[in-house]
Amino acid sequence: MTNIDELEHVKCLIIGSGPAGYTAAIYAARADLKPVVYTGIVPGGQLTQTTEVDNFPGYPQGVTGPVLMEDLKAQAERFGTEVRFGYATKVAFSQDKGTHKVQIDGSKWILAETVIIATGATAKWLGLPSEEKYNGFGVSACAVCDGFFFKGQDVAIVGAGDTAAEEATYLAKLCRKVYMLVRRDEFRASKAMVHRVMNTANIEVLYNTETQEIVGNEQGVNGVRVINNRTKEEKVLDVTGFFVAIGHKPNTELFQGILEMDETGYLITKADSTATNIPGIFACGDVQDHVYRQAITAAGTGCMAALEAERYLAAKESGE
Ligand code: NDP
């Protein structure tokens, strides 16, 4: 490591650039904490991979995910936030209200008085070898990113939550036919989303259906073998695209053994707070929320994290 005196030293380092990270940045910048945001590999986070967002307050006509994120970024920058493309690769947190260290892109270390973790969550996969084999060759976890490649073709999507329902209706606009593979006999998605699926003529919902294998050749996917878990009937659906929409896992590998987390990896914050078990380290957004997982709740906790960081610094400076 470089001599500690030569390292950049910031008051507030924000890791992640979704609604939580940028909202934290807006508040931290306005409190004169001169925040630095490291975007991670997906600047703007999960919302950049979605289409219409109709439930973010302040947009009566709706807004697209990428535009919403550009707006949040511009608002954070307007107050002096420095947004940098980079990925946190290691952390060395001080246990006793000291200065924390975060390594960026495997090389550069930064000193930070407070760190706001807003690293979000990432799509889950089924875990089938064939899913991995054909990832990028017909298998995708993002209909909005990759649906275009399957224009006029038949595809399948696995999952029964709001994401799967939203992506199925998105794909239905591009594709000839969409099979929706639901493992139980009912959806998890909200009634409004289920209604939308049911009213889309080219979506066929297959209940009690599990994916056994994705089949294909050197050209990519050409089918998916499914089984009805009640009747045990097996069949192959002729599809060229296979989309996975079965939820997300929090991006917390970096903090394993360092910060308290639950059994599924979500960071644990103190009640009614974004404080983690280490003083000066705060967590907001999907990385600590497996209940609501909405852009607006992520933004709300981002605001809390910045206010708490500001109060923590004020108390530290006054010797409390
Ligand atoms: P969810 O956790 O809500 O749903 C995951 C779905 O995948 C469930 O139906 C689950 O089945 C299914 N599933 C999980 N594992 C497997 C597996 N191995 N094989 C087959 N199916 C599987 O995740 P979502 O990403 O859909 O949604 C996350 C959150 O984001 C939710 O709170 C949702 O409301 C919200 N959201 C809101 C949107 C909006 O308002 N526009 C859009 C998208 C998401 P089972 O039901 O059997 O457990």
mmCIF file of C-alpha atoms and ligand atoms in Angstrom:
data_model
loop_
_atom_site.group_PDB
_atom_site.id
_atom_site.type_symbol
_atom_site.label_atom_id
_atom_site.label_comp_id
_atom_site.label_asym_id
_atom_site.label_seq_id
_atom_site.Cartn_x
_atom_site.Cartn_y
_atom_site.Cartn_z
ATOM 1 C CA MET A 1 0.000 0.000 0.000
ATOM 2 C CA THR A 2 1.101 3.566 -0.741
ATOM 3 C CA ASN A 3 2.213 5.805 2.124
ATOM 4 C CA ILE A 4 -0.979 6.702 4.022
ATOM 5 C CA ASP A 5 -0.206 10.461 3.826
ATOM 6 C CA GLU A 6 -0.360 10.300 0.034
ATOM 7 C CA LEU A 7 -3.820 8.752 -0.127
ATOM 8 C CA GLU A 8 -6.898 10.736 -1.063
ATOM 9 C CA HIS A 9 -8.956 11.445 2.044
ATOM 10 C CA VAL A 10 -12.710 12.071 1.769
ATOM 11 C CA LYS A 11 -15.408 12.781 4.313
ATOM 12 C CA CYS A 12 -18.021 10.638 2.665
ATOM 13 C CA LEU A 13 -17.461 7.786 0.232
ATOM 14 C CA ILE A 14 -20.535 6.292 -1.398
ATOM 15 C CA ILE A 15 -20.296 2.865 -2.992
ATOM 16 C CA GLY A 16 -23.009 2.301 -5.586
ATOM 17 C CA SER A 17 -25.015 4.464 -7.953
ATOM 18 C CA GLY A 18 -28.651 3.338 -7.770
ATOM 19 C CA PRO A 19 -31.429 5.454 -6.235
ATOM 20 C CA ALA A 20 -29.990 4.847 -2.747
ATOM 21 C CA GLY A 21 -26.442 5.924 -3.657
ATOM 22 C CA TYR A 22 -27.455 9.029 -5.602
ATOM 23 C CA THR A 23 -29.991 10.165 -3.012
ATOM 24 C CA ALA A 24 -27.360 9.766 -0.302
ATOM 25 C CA ALA A 25 -25.067 11.846 -2.533
ATOM 26 C CA ILE A 26 -27.637 14.641 -2.957
ATOM 27 C CA TYR A 27 -28.063 14.966 0.807
ATOM 28 C CA ALA A 28 -24.374 14.543 1.630
ATOM 29 C CA ALA A 29 -23.370 17.135 -0.982
ATOM 30 C CA ARG A 30 -25.894 19.644 0.350
ATOM 31 C CA ALA A 31 -24.458 19.063 3.825
ATOM 32 C CA ASP A 32 -21.041 19.972 2.392
ATOM 33 C CA LEU A 33 -19.577 16.494 2.907
ATOM 34 C CA LYS A 34 -18.173 16.638 -0.654
ATOM 35 C CA PRO A 35 -19.186 13.045 -1.387
ATOM 36 C CA VAL A 36 -17.419 10.835 -3.869
ATOM 37 C CA VAL A 37 -19.578 8.160 -5.516
ATOM 38 C CA TYR A 38 -18.046 5.057 -7.041
ATOM 39 C CA THR A 39 -20.595 3.771 -9.527
ATOM 40 C CA GLY A 40 -19.811 0.048 -9.595
ATOM 41 C CA ILE A 41 -19.940 -1.891 -12.864
ATOM 42 C CA VAL A 42 -23.540 -0.914 -13.654
ATOM 43 C CA PRO A 43 -23.657 2.897 -13.308
ATOM 44 C CA GLY A 44 -27.208 3.797 -12.325
ATOM 45 C CA GLY A 45 -27.859 0.303 -10.945
ATOM 46 C CA GLN A 46 -30.763 -2.030 -11.625
ATOM 47 C CA LEU A 47 -33.135 0.671 -12.852
ATOM 48 C CA THR A 48 -30.995 1.249 -15.927
ATOM 49 C CA GLN A 49 -32.097 -2.235 -17.005
ATOM 50 C CA THR A 50 -35.799 -1.565 -16.718
ATOM 51 C CA THR A 51 -38.299 0.254 -18.933
ATOM 52 C CA GLU A 52 -41.120 2.384 -17.568
ATOM 53 C CA VAL A 53 -41.144 3.351 -13.903
ATOM 54 C CA ASP A 54 -44.659 4.480 -13.067
ATOM 55 C CA ASN A 55 -44.474 4.520 -9.307
ATOM 56 C CA PHE A 56 -41.646 6.942 -8.528
ATOM 57 C CA PRO A 57 -43.290 10.051 -7.027
ATOM 58 C CA GLY A 58 -42.883 13.245 -9.025
ATOM 59 C CA TYR A 59 -43.288 11.723 -12.485
ATOM 60 C CA PRO A 60 -47.035 11.843 -13.220
ATOM 61 C CA GLN A 61 -46.510 10.513 -16.751
ATOM 62 C CA GLY A 62 -43.963 7.887 -15.658
ATOM 63 C CA VAL A 63 -40.283 7.902 -16.552
ATOM 64 C CA THR A 64 -37.886 5.342 -17.966
ATOM 65 C CA GLY A 65 -35.379 3.795 -15.573
ATOM 66 C CA PRO A 66 -32.295 5.168 -17.408
ATOM 67 C CA VAL A 67 -33.747 8.716 -17.507
ATOM 68 C CA LEU A 68 -34.636 8.588 -13.807
ATOM 69 C CA MET A 69 -31.081 7.572 -12.976
ATOM 70 C CA GLU A 70 -29.582 10.305 -15.179
ATOM 71 C CA ASP A 71 -31.830 12.823 -13.384
ATOM 72 C CA LEU A 72 -30.696 11.597 -9.951
ATOM 73 C CA LYS A 73 -27.049 11.706 -11.033
ATOM 74 C CA ALA A 74 -27.402 15.250 -12.405
ATOM 75 C CA GLN A 75 -29.083 16.361 -9.187
ATOM 76 C CA ALA A 76 -26.258 14.871 -7.096
ATOM 77 C CA GLU A 77 -23.621 16.520 -9.314
ATOM 78 C CA ARG A 78 -25.374 19.875 -9.161
ATOM 79 C CA PHE A 79 -24.445 20.089 -5.480
ATOM 80 C CA GLY A 80 -20.838 19.028 -5.986
ATOM 81 C CA THR A 81 -20.895 15.239 -5.824
ATOM 82 C CA GLU A 82 -18.004 13.672 -7.674
ATOM 83 C CA VAL A 83 -19.187 10.616 -9.566
ATOM 84 C CA ARG A 84 -16.445 8.225 -10.646
ATOM 85 C CA PHE A 85 -16.602 4.990 -12.594
ATOM 86 C CA GLY A 86 -14.967 2.366 -10.402
ATOM 87 C CA TYR A 87 -15.565 -0.698 -8.307
ATOM 88 C CA ALA A 88 -14.765 -1.247 -4.631
ATOM 89 C CA THR A 89 -12.590 -4.349 -4.372
ATOM 90 C CA LYS A 90 -11.526 -4.451 -0.718
ATOM 91 C CA VAL A 91 -12.347 -2.682 2.515
ATOM 92 C CA ALA A 92 -10.455 -2.121 5.758
ATOM 93 C CA PHE A 93 -12.922 -0.619 8.183
ATOM 94 C CA SER A 94 -11.808 0.896 11.478
ATOM 95 C CA GLN A 95 -13.687 -0.542 14.457
ATOM 96 C CA ASP A 96 -13.138 2.451 16.756
ATOM 97 C CA LYS A 97 -14.443 5.539 14.934
ATOM 98 C CA GLY A 98 -11.169 5.870 13.034
ATOM 99 C CA THR A 99 -10.639 6.435 9.327
ATOM 100 C CA HIS A 100 -11.846 3.705 6.971
ATOM 101 C CA LYS A 101 -10.050 2.464 3.875
ATOM 102 C CA VAL A 102 -11.614 1.312 0.635
ATOM 103 C CA GLN A 103 -9.720 -0.110 -2.321
ATOM 104 C CA ILE A 104 -10.941 0.784 -5.805
ATOM 105 C CA ASP A 105 -10.429 -1.370 -8.917
ATOM 106 C CA GLY A 106 -7.932 -3.589 -7.139
ATOM 107 C CA SER A 107 -5.299 -0.890 -6.843
ATOM 108 C CA LYS A 108 -6.055 2.590 -5.512
ATOM 109 C CA TRP A 109 -6.876 2.985 -1.793
ATOM 110 C CA ILE A 110 -9.025 5.852 -0.496
ATOM 111 C CA LEU A 111 -9.401 7.014 3.095
ATOM 112 C CA ALA A 112 -12.936 7.869 4.195
ATOM 113 C CA GLU A 113 -14.366 9.247 7.416
ATOM 114 C CA THR A 114 -17.738 7.723 6.555
ATOM 115 C CA VAL A 115 -18.724 5.087 4.014
ATOM 116 C CA ILE A 116 -22.242 4.689 2.654
ATOM 117 C CA ILE A 117 -22.818 1.262 1.151
ATOM 118 C CA ALA A 118 -25.411 1.272 -1.618
ATOM 119 C CA THR A 119 -24.222 -1.709 -3.651
ATOM 120 C CA GLY A 120 -27.727 -3.034 -4.327
ATOM 121 C CA ALA A 121 -28.611 -6.516 -5.459
ATOM 122 C CA THR A 122 -28.039 -8.711 -8.523
ATOM 123 C CA ALA A 123 -30.266 -11.102 -10.458
ATOM 124 C CA LYS A 124 -30.386 -14.731 -9.295
ATOM 125 C CA TRP A 125 -29.910 -17.711 -11.599
ATOM 126 C CA LEU A 126 -31.437 -21.191 -11.488
ATOM 127 C CA GLY A 127 -27.997 -22.783 -11.193
ATOM 128 C CA LEU A 128 -28.298 -25.226 -14.112
ATOM 129 C CA PRO A 129 -25.070 -26.005 -16.025
ATOM 130 C CA SER A 130 -26.926 -25.448 -19.333
ATOM 131 C CA GLU A 131 -28.030 -22.019 -18.138
ATOM 132 C CA GLU A 132 -24.396 -21.066 -17.641
ATOM 133 C CA LYS A 133 -23.354 -22.718 -20.914
ATOM 134 C CA TYR A 134 -25.847 -20.694 -22.978
ATOM 135 C CA ASN A 135 -25.624 -17.436 -21.025
ATOM 136 C CA GLY A 136 -25.298 -14.803 -23.736
ATOM 137 C CA PHE A 137 -26.272 -17.357 -26.419
ATOM 138 C CA GLY A 138 -29.999 -17.367 -25.765
ATOM 139 C CA VAL A 139 -30.021 -17.232 -21.960
ATOM 140 C CA SER A 140 -30.430 -13.869 -20.243
ATOM 141 C CA ALA A 141 -31.462 -12.383 -16.895
ATOM 142 C CA CYS A 142 -32.545 -9.093 -18.434
ATOM 143 C CA ALA A 143 -35.414 -9.036 -20.909
ATOM 144 C CA VAL A 144 -35.126 -5.306 -21.398
ATOM 145 C CA CYS A 145 -31.433 -5.599 -22.290
ATOM 146 C CA ASP A 146 -31.684 -8.630 -24.556
ATOM 147 C CA GLY A 147 -35.323 -8.988 -25.685
ATOM 148 C CA PHE A 148 -34.557 -7.183 -28.923
ATOM 149 C CA PHE A 149 -32.439 -10.119 -30.138
ATOM 150 C CA PHE A 150 -35.509 -12.382 -30.038
ATOM 151 C CA LYS A 151 -37.822 -10.254 -32.135
ATOM 152 C CA GLY A 152 -40.494 -12.416 -33.800
ATOM 153 C CA GLN A 153 -39.235 -15.578 -32.051
ATOM 154 C CA ASP A 154 -40.632 -17.819 -29.295
ATOM 155 C CA VAL A 155 -39.118 -17.459 -25.817
ATOM 156 C CA ALA A 156 -39.642 -18.670 -22.244
ATOM 157 C CA ILE A 157 -39.315 -16.781 -19.001
ATOM 158 C CA VAL A 158 -39.044 -18.347 -15.557
ATOM 159 C CA GLY A 159 -40.421 -16.638 -12.448
ATOM 160 C CA ALA A 160 -43.766 -15.473 -11.083
ATOM 161 C CA GLY A 161 -42.965 -12.228 -9.296
ATOM 162 C CA ASP A 162 -43.430 -8.647 -10.489
ATOM 163 C CA THR A 163 -40.158 -8.731 -12.396
ATOM 164 C CA ALA A 164 -41.120 -11.850 -14.341
ATOM 165 C CA ALA A 165 -44.591 -10.454 -15.062
ATOM 166 C CA GLU A 166 -43.184 -7.117 -16.199
ATOM 167 C CA GLU A 167 -40.536 -8.764 -18.377
ATOM 168 C CA ALA A 168 -43.020 -11.237 -19.860
ATOM 169 C CA THR A 169 -45.275 -8.399 -21.033
ATOM 170 C CA TYR A 170 -42.244 -6.552 -22.366
ATOM 171 C CA LEU A 171 -41.125 -9.643 -24.318
ATOM 172 C CA ALA A 172 -44.676 -10.226 -25.578
ATOM 173 C CA LYS A 173 -44.440 -6.951 -27.495
ATOM 174 C CA LEU A 174 -41.346 -8.157 -29.351
ATOM 175 C CA CYS A 175 -41.718 -11.902 -29.556
ATOM 176 C CA ARG A 176 -44.205 -14.164 -31.280
ATOM 177 C CA LYS A 177 -44.892 -16.229 -28.155
ATOM 178 C CA VAL A 178 -43.821 -16.101 -24.521
ATOM 179 C CA TYR A 179 -44.081 -19.126 -22.224
ATOM 180 C CA MET A 180 -44.123 -18.136 -18.574
ATOM 181 C CA LEU A 181 -42.852 -20.907 -16.313
ATOM 182 C CA VAL A 182 -44.411 -20.686 -12.848
ATOM 183 C CA ARG A 183 -43.250 -23.266 -10.326
ATOM 184 C CA ARG A 184 -46.330 -23.115 -8.079
ATOM 185 C CA ASP A 185 -50.016 -22.958 -9.007
ATOM 186 C CA GLU A 186 -50.089 -19.216 -8.445
ATOM 187 C CA PHE A 187 -48.178 -16.002 -9.019
ATOM 188 C CA ARG A 188 -46.284 -13.991 -6.450
ATOM 189 C CA ALA A 189 -46.684 -10.823 -8.534
ATOM 190 C CA SER A 190 -49.213 -8.108 -7.669
ATOM 191 C CA LYS A 191 -52.781 -8.451 -8.962
ATOM 192 C CA ALA A 192 -52.310 -5.588 -11.428
ATOM 193 C CA MET A 193 -49.277 -7.257 -12.999
ATOM 194 C CA VAL A 194 -50.970 -10.674 -13.153
ATOM 195 C CA HIS A 195 -53.951 -9.020 -14.806
ATOM 196 C CA ARG A 196 -51.644 -7.554 -17.440
ATOM 197 C CA VAL A 197 -50.078 -10.976 -18.119
ATOM 198 C CA MET A 198 -53.473 -12.663 -18.377
ATOM 199 C CA ASN A 199 -54.636 -10.048 -20.835
ATOM 200 C CA THR A 200 -51.703 -10.504 -23.165
ATOM 201 C CA ALA A 201 -52.752 -12.926 -25.877
ATOM 202 C CA ASN A 202 -49.303 -14.271 -26.769
ATOM 203 C CA ILE A 203 -48.243 -15.166 -23.196
ATOM 204 C CA GLU A 204 -48.958 -18.755 -22.167
ATOM 205 C CA VAL A 205 -48.605 -19.381 -18.440
ATOM 206 C CA LEU A 206 -47.492 -22.894 -17.496
ATOM 207 C CA TYR A 207 -48.181 -23.479 -13.798
ATOM 208 C CA ASN A 208 -46.450 -26.112 -11.631
ATOM 209 C CA THR A 209 -43.703 -26.081 -14.192
ATOM 210 C CA GLU A 210 -39.983 -26.360 -13.474
ATOM 211 C CA THR A 211 -37.047 -26.037 -15.813
ATOM 212 C CA GLN A 212 -34.956 -29.180 -16.169
ATOM 213 C CA GLU A 213 -32.522 -28.181 -18.874
ATOM 214 C CA ILE A 214 -31.942 -25.618 -21.540
ATOM 215 C CA VAL A 215 -31.126 -27.328 -24.793
ATOM 216 C CA GLY A 216 -29.271 -26.021 -27.791
ATOM 217 C CA ASN A 217 -26.360 -26.368 -30.161
ATOM 218 C CA GLU A 218 -23.416 -24.260 -31.344
ATOM 219 C CA GLN A 219 -25.910 -21.673 -32.637
ATOM 220 C CA GLY A 220 -27.391 -21.214 -29.164
ATOM 221 C CA VAL A 221 -30.617 -22.163 -27.410
ATOM 222 C CA ASN A 222 -33.269 -24.081 -29.359
ATOM 223 C CA GLY A 223 -35.456 -25.410 -26.567
ATOM 224 C CA VAL A 224 -36.138 -25.821 -22.890
ATOM 225 C CA ARG A 225 -37.062 -29.112 -21.223
ATOM 226 C CA VAL A 226 -39.652 -28.607 -18.507
ATOM 227 C CA ILE A 227 -41.480 -30.874 -16.077
ATOM 228 C CA ASN A 228 -44.871 -30.487 -14.503
ATOM 229 C CA ASN A 229 -44.117 -31.077 -10.820
ATOM 230 C CA ARG A 230 -47.625 -32.470 -10.193
ATOM 231 C CA THR A 231 -48.180 -34.790 -13.154
ATOM 232 C CA LYS A 232 -44.435 -35.394 -13.749
ATOM 233 C CA GLU A 233 -45.104 -34.884 -17.454
ATOM 234 C CA GLU A 234 -42.016 -33.702 -19.327
ATOM 235 C CA LYS A 235 -41.887 -31.741 -22.567
ATOM 236 C CA VAL A 236 -39.575 -29.600 -24.628
ATOM 237 C CA LEU A 237 -40.725 -26.099 -25.534
ATOM 238 C CA ASP A 238 -39.343 -24.879 -28.851
ATOM 239 C CA VAL A 239 -37.831 -21.548 -27.873
ATOM 240 C CA THR A 240 -34.715 -19.671 -28.903
ATOM 241 C CA GLY A 241 -34.585 -17.440 -25.818
ATOM 242 C CA PHE A 242 -34.684 -18.281 -22.116
ATOM 243 C CA PHE A 243 -35.079 -15.489 -19.592
ATOM 244 C CA VAL A 244 -34.544 -15.839 -15.854
ATOM 245 C CA ALA A 245 -36.488 -13.509 -13.543
ATOM 246 C CA ILE A 246 -36.486 -15.212 -10.138
ATOM 247 C CA GLY A 247 -35.328 -12.463 -7.806
ATOM 248 C CA HIS A 248 -32.060 -11.001 -6.630
ATOM 249 C CA LYS A 249 -29.228 -11.448 -4.165
ATOM 250 C CA PRO A 250 -27.580 -8.591 -2.287
ATOM 251 C CA ASN A 251 -24.106 -7.491 -3.396
ATOM 252 C CA THR A 252 -22.318 -8.002 -0.109
ATOM 253 C CA GLU A 253 -19.449 -10.435 -0.836
ATOM 254 C CA LEU A 254 -17.025 -7.599 -0.128
ATOM 255 C CA PHE A 255 -18.285 -7.254 3.437
ATOM 256 C CA GLN A 256 -18.428 -10.913 4.423
ATOM 257 C CA GLY A 257 -16.904 -11.473 7.857
ATOM 258 C CA ILE A 258 -16.690 -7.696 8.326
ATOM 259 C CA LEU A 259 -20.251 -6.405 8.556
ATOM 260 C CA GLU A 260 -23.200 -8.152 10.157
ATOM 261 C CA MET A 261 -25.511 -9.740 7.610
ATOM 262 C CA ASP A 262 -28.435 -12.159 7.676
ATOM 263 C CA GLU A 263 -28.297 -15.736 6.394
ATOM 264 C CA THR A 264 -29.086 -14.618 2.822
ATOM 265 C CA GLY A 265 -26.426 -11.913 2.822
ATOM 266 C CA TYR A 266 -28.496 -8.757 3.393
ATOM 267 C CA LEU A 267 -26.636 -6.249 5.570
ATOM 268 C CA ILE A 268 -28.170 -5.769 9.003
ATOM 269 C CA THR A 269 -28.743 -2.183 10.051
ATOM 270 C CA LYS A 270 -29.797 -0.906 13.471
ATOM 271 C CA ALA A 271 -33.548 -0.419 14.035
ATOM 272 C CA ASP A 272 -34.900 2.777 12.399
ATOM 273 C CA SER A 273 -31.409 3.548 11.132
ATOM 274 C CA THR A 274 -28.929 2.785 8.358
ATOM 275 C CA ALA A 275 -26.068 2.289 10.830
ATOM 276 C CA THR A 276 -24.218 -1.020 10.507
ATOM 277 C CA ASN A 277 -22.290 -2.699 13.319
ATOM 278 C CA ILE A 278 -19.224 -0.528 12.529
ATOM 279 C CA PRO A 279 -19.300 3.188 13.480
ATOM 280 C CA GLY A 280 -19.188 5.427 10.407
ATOM 281 C CA ILE A 281 -20.361 2.718 7.994
ATOM 282 C CA PHE A 282 -23.953 3.053 6.791
ATOM 283 C CA ALA A 283 -25.980 0.872 4.425
ATOM 284 C CA CYS A 284 -28.984 1.851 2.329
ATOM 285 C CA GLY A 285 -31.143 0.529 -0.498
ATOM 286 C CA ASP A 286 -31.566 -3.071 -1.633
ATOM 287 C CA VAL A 287 -28.315 -4.206 -0.032
ATOM 288 C CA GLN A 288 -30.073 -3.997 3.354
ATOM 289 C CA ASP A 289 -33.732 -4.313 2.322
ATOM 290 C CA HIS A 290 -35.281 -7.608 1.329
ATOM 291 C CA VAL A 291 -38.797 -6.458 2.159
ATOM 292 C CA TYR A 292 -39.689 -3.396 0.085
ATOM 293 C CA ARG A 293 -36.973 -3.277 -2.619
ATOM 294 C CA GLN A 294 -38.458 -0.268 -4.361
ATOM 295 C CA ALA A 295 -36.641 2.666 -5.947
ATOM 296 C CA ILE A 296 -38.424 5.069 -3.628
ATOM 297 C CA THR A 297 -37.626 3.127 -0.455
ATOM 298 C CA ALA A 298 -34.015 2.845 -1.611
ATOM 299 C CA ALA A 299 -33.956 6.615 -2.115
ATOM 300 C CA GLY A 300 -35.522 7.110 1.331
ATOM 301 C CA THR A 301 -32.866 5.042 3.069
ATOM 302 C CA GLY A 302 -30.192 6.826 1.000
ATOM 303 C CA CYS A 303 -31.410 10.093 2.509
ATOM 304 C CA MET A 304 -31.296 8.546 5.999
ATOM 305 C CA ALA A 305 -27.740 7.287 5.465
ATOM 306 C CA ALA A 306 -26.474 10.745 4.457
ATOM 307 C CA LEU A 307 -28.179 12.442 7.404
ATOM 308 C CA GLU A 308 -26.743 9.842 9.759
ATOM 309 C CA ALA A 309 -23.267 10.217 8.253
ATOM 310 C CA GLU A 310 -23.482 13.974 8.734
ATOM 311 C CA ARG A 311 -24.560 13.587 12.379
ATOM 312 C CA TYR A 312 -21.871 11.003 13.015
ATOM 313 C CA LEU A 313 -19.185 13.371 11.671
ATOM 314 C CA ALA A 314 -20.547 16.332 13.641
ATOM 315 C CA ALA A 315 -20.501 14.280 16.858
ATOM 316 C CA LYS A 316 -16.992 13.014 16.106
ATOM 317 C CA GLU A 317 -15.687 16.517 15.407
ATOM 318 C CA SER A 318 -17.145 17.805 18.665
ATOM 319 C CA GLY A 319 -15.399 14.969 20.506
ATOM 320 C CA GLU A 320 -18.516 12.973 21.477
HETATM 321 P P1 NDP B 1 -39.610 -11.964 -6.125
HETATM 322 O O1 NDP B 1 -38.737 -12.509 -5.058
HETATM 323 O O2 NDP B 1 -40.804 -11.164 -5.763
HETATM 324 O O3 NDP B 1 -40.162 -13.193 -7.013
HETATM 325 C C1 NDP B 1 -39.305 -14.194 -7.451
HETATM 326 C C2 NDP B 1 -40.145 -15.202 -8.238
HETATM 327 O O4 NDP B 1 -39.275 -16.185 -8.770
HETATM 328 C C3 NDP B 1 -41.160 -15.922 -7.374
HETATM 329 O O5 NDP B 1 -42.366 -16.066 -8.062
HETATM 330 C C4 NDP B 1 -40.492 -17.277 -7.137
HETATM 331 O O6 NDP B 1 -41.404 -18.333 -7.025
HETATM 332 C C5 NDP B 1 -39.720 -17.461 -8.400
HETATM 333 N N1 NDP B 1 -38.555 -18.324 -8.195
HETATM 334 C C6 NDP B 1 -37.550 -18.184 -7.284
HETATM 335 N N2 NDP B 1 -36.648 -19.177 -7.418
HETATM 336 C C7 NDP B 1 -37.086 -19.948 -8.424
HETATM 337 C C8 NDP B 1 -36.609 -21.128 -9.028
HETATM 338 N N3 NDP B 1 -35.454 -21.701 -8.640
HETATM 339 N N4 NDP B 1 -37.333 -21.674 -10.035
HETATM 340 C C9 NDP B 1 -38.473 -21.098 -10.450
HETATM 341 N N5 NDP B 1 -39.002 -19.979 -9.926
HETATM 342 C C10 NDP B 1 -38.309 -19.420 -8.921
HETATM 343 O O7 NDP B 1 -38.633 -11.178 -7.109
HETATM 344 P P2 NDP B 1 -38.941 -10.059 -8.193
HETATM 345 O O8 NDP B 1 -37.616 -9.788 -8.797
HETATM 346 O O9 NDP B 1 -40.026 -10.435 -9.085
HETATM 347 O O10 NDP B 1 -39.395 -8.785 -7.373
HETATM 348 C C11 NDP B 1 -38.574 -8.245 -6.329
HETATM 349 C C12 NDP B 1 -39.274 -7.046 -5.683
HETATM 350 O O11 NDP B 1 -39.332 -5.958 -6.597
HETATM 351 C C13 NDP B 1 -40.709 -7.341 -5.282
HETATM 352 O O12 NDP B 1 -40.986 -6.695 -4.067
HETATM 353 C C14 NDP B 1 -41.511 -6.739 -6.400
HETATM 354 O O13 NDP B 1 -42.818 -6.354 -5.986
HETATM 355 C C15 NDP B 1 -40.673 -5.535 -6.799
HETATM 356 N N6 NDP B 1 -40.876 -5.159 -8.203
HETATM 357 C C16 NDP B 1 -41.786 -4.188 -8.499
HETATM 358 C C17 NDP B 1 -42.020 -3.804 -9.807
HETATM 359 C C18 NDP B 1 -43.004 -2.721 -10.067
HETATM 360 O O14 NDP B 1 -43.675 -2.305 -9.137
HETATM 361 N N7 NDP B 1 -43.111 -2.226 -11.284
HETATM 362 C C19 NDP B 1 -41.315 -4.438 -10.948
HETATM 363 C C20 NDP B 1 -40.395 -5.473 -10.517
HETATM 364 C C21 NDP B 1 -40.211 -5.812 -9.211
HETATM 365 P P3 NDP B 1 -42.363 -18.523 -5.752
HETATM 366 O O15 NDP B 1 -43.456 -17.471 -5.921
HETATM 367 O O16 NDP B 1 -42.828 -19.912 -5.913
HETATM 368 O O17 NDP B 1 -41.511 -18.310 -4.542
#
